[in-house]
């Protein structure tokens, strides 16, 4: 038995764990214990986890070990220690979405993604911190704690899935799940230096995930390598009778085994609208290096235009709050939420929602209620839907010329804790490059720029609907250039 594992969990990937468990280098139990030991030391300074689920994890690890001893093998994700964003339900565990209103809520059932990961043998280490109900870009909107960026503890990890990104970046989990409504997987992945994938809308079931804006939300993985992201997507995706928006699409063999000859044939577009004033100079320079790396792989790039990009942020901040105001109406102190003492029903709603929601949630509920109210609906909501159609059409047109689009993920690297928390508009701008993707429903991945000193930077690859194989394929060969 190789006891080294206690010393070194760095550099482990899903693929490596599968190999090691199969070869009996260590047991799933030993590996899981090693992770909890590491978390107990490391998380005191990072604050990535809201809750740890040690008992559940040890039981799961024992099951994996039993399967291995019985000769059944570990399973595709067997023994892989994972962290789960706290808006995804795991039966029996607390699920708060980092909101005071759900501080005592225990999940009554598993999200479909959780069932799928369980079947594949994954281990759940715990639930991660986030911006309340996934609204934010820094994880500072959590009602419970601040999460620190592992690369610089004075800086934010990004958000809203900041806990998941920080957990993977500080080796406290091999992979994590997040949700992405306007960038909440890709932006924290970029700021923490991990891979973060937002799948095509409908590729992964949303059943059992607390809804923020249902027409934009998707669940996806944080991983250390692009290859691991592809492995997880394969397991997570598929049609689910419990989610009518989930698609029956099945990914092909090229998702896991991309072929360099096919990858060379892909044409990559670079949209001029993403290289504008406000983009950090170092990020702009790094994007040029990425283009050169693509050329080394034999991939051709081309300048393109996505002319309606400038409307994306305003369009998102109408459609998203409208859906938020509807989705968050269930937290009323009766169906869900804490129950304060009150004299009558209206009072009960008011008291619970007043004390249960944080400032950002309230801001968006009010904004959403306003844009949906009679007299304003056409001026705001209906108009935003038209703008959304134009943004989607931009992508359709661009994808007639190119197969993949390359952009920065964020305008700046990780900012300081507190720097933007009093300025919602400055915070909203952090997602300017990720939001159009959700409006169009296409897949996109954030990949850490290699050969980079200082704070992590990511580049974004956007693909055609259900062509995750293209963006992950390029990503896998890009990573190999540096291995
Ligand atoms: N940061 C964006 C927002 O605040 C995106 C959130 C998300 O993707 N969940 O809305």
Short mmCIF file of C-alpha atoms and ligand atoms in Angstrom, two decimals:
data_model
loop_
_atom_site.label_atom_id
_atom_site.label_comp_id
_atom_site.label_asym_id
_atom_site.label_seq_id
_atom_site.Cartn_x
_atom_site.Cartn_y
_atom_site.Cartn_z
CA UNK A 1 0.00 0.00 0.00
CA UNK A 2 1.42 3.38 -1.01
CA UNK A 3 1.19 5.73 2.00
CA UNK A 4 2.63 8.61 -0.02
CA UNK A 5 -0.92 9.62 -0.70
CA UNK A 6 -1.10 11.23 2.73
CA UNK A 7 1.71 13.50 1.73
CA UNK A 8 0.76 14.31 -1.78
CA UNK A 9 -2.69 14.79 -3.17
CA UNK A 10 -1.45 17.54 -5.46
CA UNK A 11 -1.52 16.77 -9.13
CA UNK A 12 -4.14 14.02 -8.83
CA UNK A 13 -6.76 13.97 -11.56
CA UNK A 14 -9.84 11.83 -12.18
CA UNK A 15 -7.86 9.76 -14.64
CA UNK A 16 -4.97 9.24 -12.25
CA UNK A 17 -7.25 8.23 -9.36
CA UNK A 18 -9.00 5.70 -11.57
CA UNK A 19 -5.64 4.22 -12.50
CA UNK A 20 -4.32 4.19 -8.91
CA UNK A 21 -7.46 2.66 -7.38
CA UNK A 22 -7.60 -0.01 -10.05
CA UNK A 23 -3.95 -0.85 -9.35
CA UNK A 24 -4.68 -0.77 -5.59
CA UNK A 25 -1.99 1.88 -4.96
CA UNK A 26 -4.25 3.13 -2.18
CA UNK A 27 -7.86 2.66 -1.15
CA UNK A 28 -10.74 5.06 -1.67
CA UNK A 29 -10.99 5.30 2.11
CA UNK A 30 -7.35 6.37 2.45
CA UNK A 31 -7.73 8.91 -0.31
CA UNK A 32 -10.90 10.38 1.19
CA UNK A 33 -9.25 10.65 4.63
CA UNK A 34 -6.28 12.40 3.04
CA UNK A 35 -8.63 14.95 1.52
CA UNK A 36 -10.40 15.65 4.80
CA UNK A 37 -7.03 16.06 6.54
CA UNK A 38 -5.99 18.56 3.90
CA UNK A 39 -9.34 20.42 4.03
CA UNK A 40 -9.18 20.75 7.80
CA UNK A 41 -5.84 22.53 7.52
CA UNK A 42 -6.37 24.48 4.34
CA UNK A 43 -9.98 25.63 4.55
CA UNK A 44 -9.41 27.65 7.72
CA UNK A 45 -7.75 30.24 5.50
CA UNK A 46 -9.77 29.76 2.28
CA UNK A 47 -13.37 29.36 3.53
CA UNK A 48 -14.53 27.36 0.51
CA UNK A 49 -16.83 24.93 2.35
CA UNK A 50 -20.06 25.76 4.17
CA UNK A 51 -20.56 22.17 5.37
CA UNK A 52 -18.46 19.02 5.25
CA UNK A 53 -20.17 15.64 4.79
CA UNK A 54 -17.53 13.39 6.26
CA UNK A 55 -19.80 10.52 7.35
CA UNK A 56 -21.47 10.31 3.98
CA UNK A 57 -18.14 10.50 2.18
CA UNK A 58 -16.58 7.70 4.24
CA UNK A 59 -19.60 5.46 3.57
CA UNK A 60 -19.32 6.18 -0.14
CA UNK A 61 -15.58 5.43 -0.07
CA UNK A 62 -16.20 2.09 1.60
CA UNK A 63 -18.67 1.17 -1.13
CA UNK A 64 -16.07 1.98 -3.79
CA UNK A 65 -13.47 -0.14 -1.96
CA UNK A 66 -15.96 -3.01 -1.71
CA UNK A 67 -16.60 -2.88 -5.45
CA UNK A 68 -12.88 -2.92 -6.14
CA UNK A 69 -12.31 -5.92 -3.83
CA UNK A 70 -15.22 -7.72 -5.50
CA UNK A 71 -13.48 -7.25 -8.85
CA UNK A 72 -16.10 -4.84 -10.21
CA UNK A 73 -13.62 -1.96 -10.58
CA UNK A 74 -14.01 1.52 -9.12
CA UNK A 75 -16.47 2.93 -11.71
CA UNK A 76 -15.81 5.87 -14.03
CA UNK A 77 -15.68 8.42 -11.19
CA UNK A 78 -15.02 5.86 -8.49
CA UNK A 79 -13.39 7.40 -5.41
CA UNK A 80 -13.16 10.88 -6.94
CA UNK A 81 -13.50 13.43 -4.09
CA UNK A 82 -15.84 16.21 -5.20
CA UNK A 83 -17.21 19.46 -3.76
CA UNK A 84 -20.77 20.52 -4.55
CA UNK A 85 -22.13 24.08 -4.77
CA UNK A 86 -24.67 24.70 -2.05
CA UNK A 87 -27.59 25.28 -4.44
CA UNK A 88 -27.56 21.61 -5.54
CA UNK A 89 -29.60 19.19 -3.42
CA UNK A 90 -28.02 16.17 -1.74
CA UNK A 91 -30.61 14.19 0.20
CA UNK A 92 -30.25 14.59 3.96
CA UNK A 93 -27.69 17.39 3.79
CA UNK A 94 -28.31 21.04 4.54
CA UNK A 95 -28.76 23.11 1.38
CA UNK A 96 -28.76 26.87 1.92
CA UNK A 97 -27.80 28.57 -1.37
CA UNK A 98 -25.76 30.69 1.09
CA UNK A 99 -28.99 32.40 2.21
CA UNK A 100 -30.17 33.04 5.73
CA UNK A 101 -33.69 32.20 4.59
CA UNK A 102 -32.59 28.56 4.06
CA UNK A 103 -30.14 28.26 6.94
CA UNK A 104 -31.97 25.25 8.40
CA UNK A 105 -33.21 23.66 5.18
CA UNK A 106 -32.37 19.98 4.63
CA UNK A 107 -32.69 18.55 1.14
CA UNK A 108 -35.42 15.94 0.81
CA UNK A 109 -34.10 14.39 -2.39
CA UNK A 110 -31.07 14.27 -4.68
CA UNK A 111 -30.62 16.45 -7.73
CA UNK A 112 -30.34 14.36 -10.90
CA UNK A 113 -26.68 15.36 -11.28
CA UNK A 114 -26.03 14.04 -7.76
CA UNK A 115 -27.68 10.70 -8.58
CA UNK A 116 -25.57 10.44 -11.71
CA UNK A 117 -22.32 11.19 -9.88
CA UNK A 118 -23.25 8.67 -7.16
CA UNK A 119 -23.88 5.96 -9.73
CA UNK A 120 -20.46 6.64 -11.23
CA UNK A 121 -18.84 6.28 -7.78
CA UNK A 122 -17.97 9.93 -6.90
CA UNK A 123 -17.44 10.93 -3.24
CA UNK A 124 -19.10 14.09 -1.88
CA UNK A 125 -16.82 15.97 0.51
CA UNK A 126 -19.20 18.81 1.27
CA UNK A 127 -21.13 21.86 0.12
CA UNK A 128 -19.40 24.99 -1.08
CA UNK A 129 -19.89 28.68 -0.45
CA UNK A 130 -21.48 30.88 -3.09
CA UNK A 131 -23.17 34.21 -3.62
CA UNK A 132 -26.69 34.05 -2.20
CA UNK A 133 -28.93 32.20 -4.69
CA UNK A 134 -26.04 32.42 -7.20
CA UNK A 135 -26.31 36.19 -7.56
CA UNK A 136 -22.90 37.82 -7.65
CA UNK A 137 -19.37 37.64 -9.02
CA UNK A 138 -17.24 37.46 -5.89
CA UNK A 139 -18.93 35.11 -3.36
CA UNK A 140 -19.13 38.14 -1.05
CA UNK A 141 -22.94 37.96 -1.20
CA UNK A 142 -22.95 34.80 0.93
CA UNK A 143 -24.90 35.25 4.16
CA UNK A 144 -22.36 33.11 6.00
CA UNK A 145 -18.70 33.70 5.13
CA UNK A 146 -16.14 35.16 2.78
CA UNK A 147 -14.15 32.84 0.52
CA UNK A 148 -10.56 33.78 -0.28
CA UNK A 149 -8.75 33.27 -3.56
CA UNK A 150 -6.09 30.56 -2.99
CA UNK A 151 -3.62 32.51 -5.17
CA UNK A 152 -3.93 35.69 -3.06
CA UNK A 153 -5.92 35.54 0.14
CA UNK A 154 -6.80 39.24 -0.03
CA UNK A 155 -8.63 38.70 -3.29
CA UNK A 156 -12.01 37.24 -4.21
CA UNK A 157 -12.28 33.80 -5.84
CA UNK A 158 -14.92 35.14 -8.24
CA UNK A 159 -18.53 34.05 -8.10
CA UNK A 160 -21.09 32.99 -7.72
CA UNK A 161 -19.54 29.48 -7.53
CA UNK A 162 -16.46 30.86 -5.72
CA UNK A 163 -16.34 28.10 -3.09
CA UNK A 164 -16.25 25.36 -5.74
CA UNK A 165 -13.51 27.11 -7.73
CA UNK A 166 -11.41 27.78 -4.62
CA UNK A 167 -11.81 24.18 -3.42
CA UNK A 168 -10.41 22.76 -6.67
CA UNK A 169 -7.70 25.43 -6.96
CA UNK A 170 -6.43 24.67 -3.45
CA UNK A 171 -6.48 20.89 -4.02
CA UNK A 172 -9.30 20.40 -1.49
CA UNK A 173 -11.29 18.56 -4.17
CA UNK A 174 -10.43 16.89 -7.45
CA UNK A 175 -13.46 18.43 -9.10
CA UNK A 176 -16.53 20.42 -8.13
CA UNK A 177 -19.97 21.28 -9.44
CA UNK A 178 -21.16 24.82 -9.99
CA UNK A 179 -24.04 26.57 -11.69
CA UNK A 180 -23.67 29.18 -14.41
CA UNK A 181 -26.41 31.69 -15.21
CA UNK A 182 -24.25 34.50 -16.53
CA UNK A 183 -20.71 33.27 -15.89
CA UNK A 184 -20.72 31.78 -12.40
CA UNK A 185 -18.64 28.76 -13.42
CA UNK A 186 -16.33 30.35 -15.98
CA UNK A 187 -15.54 33.59 -14.14
CA UNK A 188 -14.46 31.99 -10.80
CA UNK A 189 -12.60 29.29 -12.76
CA UNK A 190 -10.62 32.02 -14.54
CA UNK A 191 -9.91 33.94 -11.33
CA UNK A 192 -8.78 30.79 -9.48
CA UNK A 193 -6.89 29.12 -12.34
CA UNK A 194 -9.07 26.05 -12.87
CA UNK A 195 -10.99 24.72 -15.86
CA UNK A 196 -14.72 25.62 -15.75
CA UNK A 197 -17.31 24.38 -18.23
CA UNK A 198 -20.80 25.71 -18.89
CA UNK A 199 -22.49 23.08 -21.05
CA UNK A 200 -25.05 23.76 -23.78
CA UNK A 201 -28.42 24.77 -22.32
CA UNK A 202 -30.34 21.51 -21.89
CA UNK A 203 -27.29 19.21 -21.93
CA UNK A 204 -27.40 18.69 -18.15
CA UNK A 205 -30.55 18.28 -16.04
CA UNK A 206 -31.42 21.14 -13.68
CA UNK A 207 -33.73 18.98 -11.53
CA UNK A 208 -32.87 19.46 -7.88
CA UNK A 209 -30.88 22.62 -8.47
CA UNK A 210 -32.28 25.79 -6.93
CA UNK A 211 -33.39 27.90 -9.86
CA UNK A 212 -32.01 31.39 -10.32
CA UNK A 213 -33.01 32.27 -13.90
CA UNK A 214 -34.35 29.11 -15.49
CA UNK A 215 -33.82 30.05 -19.14
CA UNK A 216 -30.13 30.73 -18.46
CA UNK A 217 -29.05 28.30 -15.68
CA UNK A 218 -26.79 25.33 -16.44
CA UNK A 219 -24.81 23.01 -14.19
CA UNK A 220 -21.21 22.21 -14.97
CA UNK A 221 -17.86 21.06 -13.59
CA UNK A 222 -14.71 22.71 -12.24
CA UNK A 223 -11.65 20.55 -12.84
CA UNK A 224 -7.88 20.75 -12.97
CA UNK A 225 -7.65 19.52 -16.55
CA UNK A 226 -9.80 19.83 -19.66
CA UNK A 227 -9.78 16.06 -19.99
CA UNK A 228 -11.42 15.74 -16.56
CA UNK A 229 -14.06 18.29 -17.58
CA UNK A 230 -14.92 16.14 -20.61
CA UNK A 231 -15.14 13.03 -18.42
CA UNK A 232 -17.52 14.75 -16.03
CA UNK A 233 -19.69 16.22 -18.76
CA UNK A 234 -20.15 12.73 -20.22
CA UNK A 235 -21.43 11.48 -16.84
CA UNK A 236 -23.58 14.52 -16.04
CA UNK A 237 -25.34 14.94 -19.37
CA UNK A 238 -28.43 13.24 -20.74
CA UNK A 239 -32.17 13.62 -20.93
CA UNK A 240 -34.04 13.59 -17.63
CA UNK A 241 -37.79 13.02 -17.39
CA UNK A 242 -37.75 15.36 -14.37
CA UNK A 243 -36.50 18.32 -16.45
CA UNK A 244 -38.49 19.04 -19.60
CA UNK A 245 -35.76 21.36 -20.91
CA UNK A 246 -33.14 18.59 -20.85
CA UNK A 247 -32.16 17.36 -24.29
CA UNK A 248 -31.98 13.79 -25.57
CA UNK A 249 -28.64 14.51 -27.22
CA UNK A 250 -25.76 12.05 -26.64
CA UNK A 251 -22.14 13.13 -26.98
CA UNK A 252 -19.96 11.16 -29.40
CA UNK A 253 -16.58 9.47 -28.95
CA UNK A 254 -14.81 12.71 -29.94
CA UNK A 255 -15.73 14.24 -26.56
CA UNK A 256 -13.32 11.98 -24.69
CA UNK A 257 -10.87 11.15 -27.46
CA UNK A 258 -10.34 14.17 -29.68
CA UNK A 259 -8.31 13.64 -32.83
CA UNK A 260 -5.67 16.24 -33.66
CA UNK A 261 -6.38 15.98 -37.40
CA UNK A 262 -10.03 16.95 -36.77
CA UNK A 263 -9.03 19.68 -34.33
CA UNK A 264 -6.69 21.22 -36.93
CA UNK A 265 -9.63 21.63 -39.26
CA UNK A 266 -11.53 23.80 -36.78
CA UNK A 267 -11.60 27.49 -37.53
CA UNK A 268 -11.45 29.80 -34.51
CA UNK A 269 -13.09 33.24 -34.63
CA UNK A 270 -11.89 36.21 -32.58
CA UNK A 271 -14.70 38.74 -32.07
CA UNK A 272 -13.55 42.37 -32.14
CA UNK A 273 -16.25 43.37 -29.62
CA UNK A 274 -14.44 41.45 -26.86
CA UNK A 275 -11.16 43.35 -27.20
CA UNK A 276 -12.28 46.76 -26.10
CA UNK A 277 -11.30 49.47 -23.67
CA UNK A 278 -11.41 48.28 -20.10
CA UNK A 279 -9.78 44.96 -20.93
CA UNK A 280 -6.68 44.52 -18.76
CA UNK A 281 -3.52 44.96 -20.91
CA UNK A 282 -1.89 41.82 -19.61
CA UNK A 283 -5.02 39.77 -20.40
CA UNK A 284 -5.08 41.23 -23.94
CA UNK A 285 -1.40 40.29 -24.39
CA UNK A 286 -2.00 36.78 -23.09
CA UNK A 287 -4.86 36.28 -25.55
CA UNK A 288 -2.34 36.92 -28.36
CA UNK A 289 -0.08 34.25 -26.92
CA UNK A 290 -3.00 31.81 -26.89
CA UNK A 291 -3.61 32.58 -30.56
CA UNK A 292 0.06 31.78 -31.29
CA UNK A 293 -0.28 28.51 -29.38
CA UNK A 294 -3.30 27.62 -31.49
CA UNK A 295 -1.24 28.31 -34.61
CA UNK A 296 1.42 25.92 -33.30
CA UNK A 297 -1.29 23.27 -33.16
CA UNK A 298 -2.18 24.07 -36.77
CA UNK A 299 -5.48 25.78 -35.92
CA UNK A 300 -6.40 28.82 -38.00
CA UNK A 301 -7.89 31.95 -36.43
CA UNK A 302 -9.93 34.69 -38.02
CA UNK A 303 -11.37 38.06 -36.93
CA UNK A 304 -15.15 38.08 -36.66
CA UNK A 305 -17.90 40.35 -35.36
CA UNK A 306 -20.73 39.76 -32.89
CA UNK A 307 -22.39 43.15 -33.40
CA UNK A 308 -25.07 43.02 -30.68
CA UNK A 309 -22.63 42.18 -27.87
CA UNK A 310 -23.02 45.70 -26.45
CA UNK A 311 -26.65 44.97 -25.53
CA UNK A 312 -25.93 41.72 -23.70
CA UNK A 313 -25.36 43.09 -20.21
CA UNK A 314 -28.50 45.28 -20.17
CA UNK A 315 -30.54 42.51 -21.74
CA UNK A 316 -29.32 40.04 -19.07
CA UNK A 317 -30.07 42.45 -16.23
CA UNK A 318 -33.72 42.57 -17.36
CA UNK A 319 -34.38 38.92 -18.22
CA UNK A 320 -32.42 37.46 -15.28
CA UNK A 321 -34.09 39.52 -12.49
CA UNK A 322 -37.51 38.89 -14.06
CA UNK A 323 -36.94 35.14 -13.71
CA UNK A 324 -35.32 35.58 -10.29
CA UNK A 325 -38.37 37.43 -8.98
CA UNK A 326 -40.59 34.52 -10.05
CA UNK A 327 -38.24 31.74 -8.85
CA UNK A 328 -37.55 33.28 -5.45
CA UNK A 329 -41.25 33.79 -4.68
CA UNK A 330 -41.36 30.27 -3.22
CA UNK A 331 -39.19 31.39 -0.30
CA UNK A 332 -42.06 32.87 1.63
CA UNK A 333 -41.80 31.29 5.07
CA UNK A 334 -44.58 28.82 4.26
CA UNK A 335 -43.40 26.57 1.46
CA UNK A 336 -39.72 27.20 2.16
CA UNK A 337 -37.72 29.29 4.52
CA UNK A 338 -37.52 30.30 8.12
CA UNK A 339 -40.79 31.15 9.83
CA UNK A 340 -40.92 34.30 11.89
CA UNK A 341 -43.84 35.08 14.22
CA UNK A 342 -46.43 37.27 12.52
CA UNK A 343 -50.00 38.51 13.01
CA UNK A 344 -51.32 37.70 9.57
CA UNK A 345 -50.30 36.16 6.25
CA UNK A 346 -49.03 39.33 4.54
CA UNK A 347 -47.05 40.18 7.61
CA UNK A 348 -45.56 36.69 7.62
CA UNK A 349 -44.36 37.03 4.02
CA UNK A 350 -42.95 40.45 4.68
CA UNK A 351 -41.10 39.52 7.85
CA UNK A 352 -39.56 36.35 6.44
CA UNK A 353 -38.45 37.89 3.19
CA UNK A 354 -37.20 41.06 4.85
CA UNK A 355 -35.01 39.22 7.35
CA UNK A 356 -34.18 36.18 5.19
CA UNK A 357 -32.84 37.73 1.96
CA UNK A 358 -29.62 39.73 1.60
CA UNK A 359 -29.33 43.07 -0.20
CA UNK A 360 -28.47 41.72 -3.65
CA UNK A 361 -31.37 39.24 -3.68
CA UNK A 362 -33.76 42.00 -2.67
CA UNK A 363 -32.37 44.35 -5.33
CA UNK A 364 -32.98 41.76 -8.06
CA UNK A 365 -36.42 40.70 -6.82
CA UNK A 366 -37.49 44.36 -6.91
CA UNK A 367 -35.93 44.96 -10.33
CA UNK A 368 -37.55 41.82 -11.73
CA UNK A 369 -40.96 42.61 -10.28
CA UNK A 370 -40.71 46.07 -11.81
CA UNK A 371 -39.80 44.96 -15.35
CA UNK A 372 -42.65 42.43 -15.34
CA UNK A 373 -45.29 44.84 -14.02
CA UNK A 374 -48.10 45.93 -16.30
CA UNK A 375 -47.23 49.07 -18.20
CA UNK A 376 -43.51 48.29 -18.13
CA UNK A 377 -43.53 44.72 -19.45
CA UNK A 378 -43.38 45.73 -23.13
CA UNK A 379 -40.89 48.54 -22.59
CA UNK A 380 -38.41 46.35 -20.73
CA UNK A 381 -39.06 42.61 -20.68
CA UNK A 382 -40.45 42.20 -24.19
CA UNK A 383 -37.72 44.44 -25.60
CA UNK A 384 -34.99 42.49 -23.78
CA UNK A 385 -36.35 39.26 -25.30
CA UNK A 386 -35.98 40.84 -28.76
CA UNK A 387 -32.41 41.86 -27.98
CA UNK A 388 -31.75 38.31 -26.77
CA UNK A 389 -32.92 36.97 -30.14
CA UNK A 390 -30.46 39.28 -31.93
CA UNK A 391 -27.59 38.19 -29.68
CA UNK A 392 -28.41 34.57 -30.40
CA UNK A 393 -28.53 35.34 -34.11
CA UNK A 394 -25.05 36.91 -33.92
CA UNK A 395 -23.74 33.53 -32.76
CA UNK A 396 -25.70 31.64 -35.45
CA UNK A 397 -24.21 33.91 -38.12
CA UNK A 398 -20.68 33.68 -36.69
CA UNK A 399 -20.89 29.90 -36.54
CA UNK A 400 -21.50 29.80 -40.30
CA UNK A 401 -17.94 31.14 -40.70
CA UNK A 402 -16.09 29.58 -37.76
CA UNK A 403 -16.44 26.53 -35.48
CA UNK A 404 -15.23 27.98 -32.20
CA UNK A 405 -14.95 31.50 -30.76
CA UNK A 406 -12.01 32.63 -28.58
CA UNK A 407 -12.41 35.46 -26.05
CA UNK A 408 -11.09 36.51 -22.64
CA UNK A 409 -13.23 35.25 -19.71
CA UNK A 410 -12.99 38.38 -17.56
CA UNK A 411 -11.90 41.97 -18.12
CA UNK A 412 -9.52 41.83 -15.13
CA UNK A 413 -7.86 39.22 -12.89
CA UNK A 414 -9.16 38.65 -9.34
CA UNK A 415 -9.99 41.91 -7.54
CA UNK A 416 -9.56 42.69 -3.86
CA UNK A 417 -12.16 41.60 -1.30
CA UNK A 418 -14.40 44.61 -0.67
CA UNK A 419 -13.22 46.45 -3.79
CA UNK A 420 -16.53 46.26 -5.64
CA UNK A 421 -19.00 45.21 -2.97
CA UNK A 422 -20.56 48.67 -2.68
CA UNK A 423 -20.79 49.20 -6.41
CA UNK A 424 -23.22 46.74 -8.00
CA UNK A 425 -22.64 48.11 -11.51
CA UNK A 426 -18.86 47.62 -11.34
CA UNK A 427 -19.53 44.08 -10.09
CA UNK A 428 -21.99 43.39 -12.95
CA UNK A 429 -19.26 44.30 -15.47
CA UNK A 430 -17.15 41.31 -14.35
CA UNK A 431 -19.42 39.09 -16.43
CA UNK A 432 -19.48 41.12 -19.60
CA UNK A 433 -17.70 38.40 -21.64
CA UNK A 434 -19.58 35.42 -20.21
CA UNK A 435 -23.20 36.62 -20.26
CA UNK A 436 -23.79 36.53 -24.07
CA UNK A 437 -23.09 32.77 -23.98
CA UNK A 438 -25.97 32.10 -21.54
CA UNK A 439 -28.32 34.31 -23.56
CA UNK A 440 -27.52 32.21 -26.64
CA UNK A 441 -27.54 28.86 -24.81
CA UNK A 442 -24.25 27.75 -26.37
CA UNK A 443 -21.47 25.89 -24.51
CA UNK A 444 -18.28 27.60 -23.29
CA UNK A 445 -15.25 26.63 -21.28
CA UNK A 446 -12.79 28.72 -19.29
CA UNK A 447 -9.22 27.42 -19.54
CA UNK A 448 -6.28 28.74 -17.50
CA UNK A 449 -3.66 30.53 -19.60
CA UNK A 450 -0.40 28.62 -19.25
CA UNK A 451 3.05 30.17 -19.02
CA UNK A 452 1.62 32.94 -16.86
CA UNK A 453 3.14 34.50 -13.79
CA UNK A 454 1.04 36.36 -11.25
CA UNK A 455 -2.71 36.05 -10.81
CA UNK A 456 -4.47 33.40 -12.90
CA UNK A 457 -6.07 34.41 -16.21
CA UNK A 458 -8.47 32.39 -18.31
CA UNK A 459 -9.40 32.25 -21.96
CA UNK A 460 -12.88 31.30 -23.09
CA UNK A 461 -13.74 28.96 -25.95
CA UNK A 462 -17.36 29.15 -27.12
CA UNK A 463 -18.78 26.36 -29.27
CA UNK A 464 -21.83 25.56 -31.37
CA UNK A 465 -24.81 24.02 -29.56
CA UNK A 466 -23.80 20.53 -28.33
CA UNK A 467 -20.31 20.84 -29.83
CA UNK A 468 -18.54 20.66 -26.47
CA UNK A 469 -16.20 18.21 -28.22
CA UNK A 470 -14.75 21.11 -30.27
CA UNK A 471 -13.99 23.45 -27.37
CA UNK A 472 -12.78 20.70 -25.05
CA UNK A 473 -10.80 19.11 -27.87
CA UNK A 474 -8.87 22.32 -28.56
CA UNK A 475 -8.44 22.76 -24.81
CA UNK A 476 -6.94 19.29 -24.39
CA UNK A 477 -4.36 19.83 -27.12
CA UNK A 478 -3.55 23.31 -25.79
CA UNK A 479 -2.80 21.80 -22.38
CA UNK A 480 -0.56 19.16 -23.94
CA UNK A 481 1.65 21.93 -25.37
CA UNK A 482 2.67 22.66 -21.80
CA UNK A 483 2.95 19.17 -20.36
N1 LIG B 1 -22.37 37.14 -11.78
C1 LIG B 1 -23.57 37.03 -12.54
C2 LIG B 1 -24.73 37.55 -11.74
O1 LIG B 1 -24.48 38.09 -10.73
C3 LIG B 1 -23.78 35.60 -12.94
C4 LIG B 1 -24.37 34.78 -11.87
C5 LIG B 1 -24.46 33.32 -12.23
O2 LIG B 1 -23.98 32.90 -13.28
N2 LIG B 1 -25.12 32.56 -11.39
O3 LIG B 1 -25.84 37.44 -12.12
#
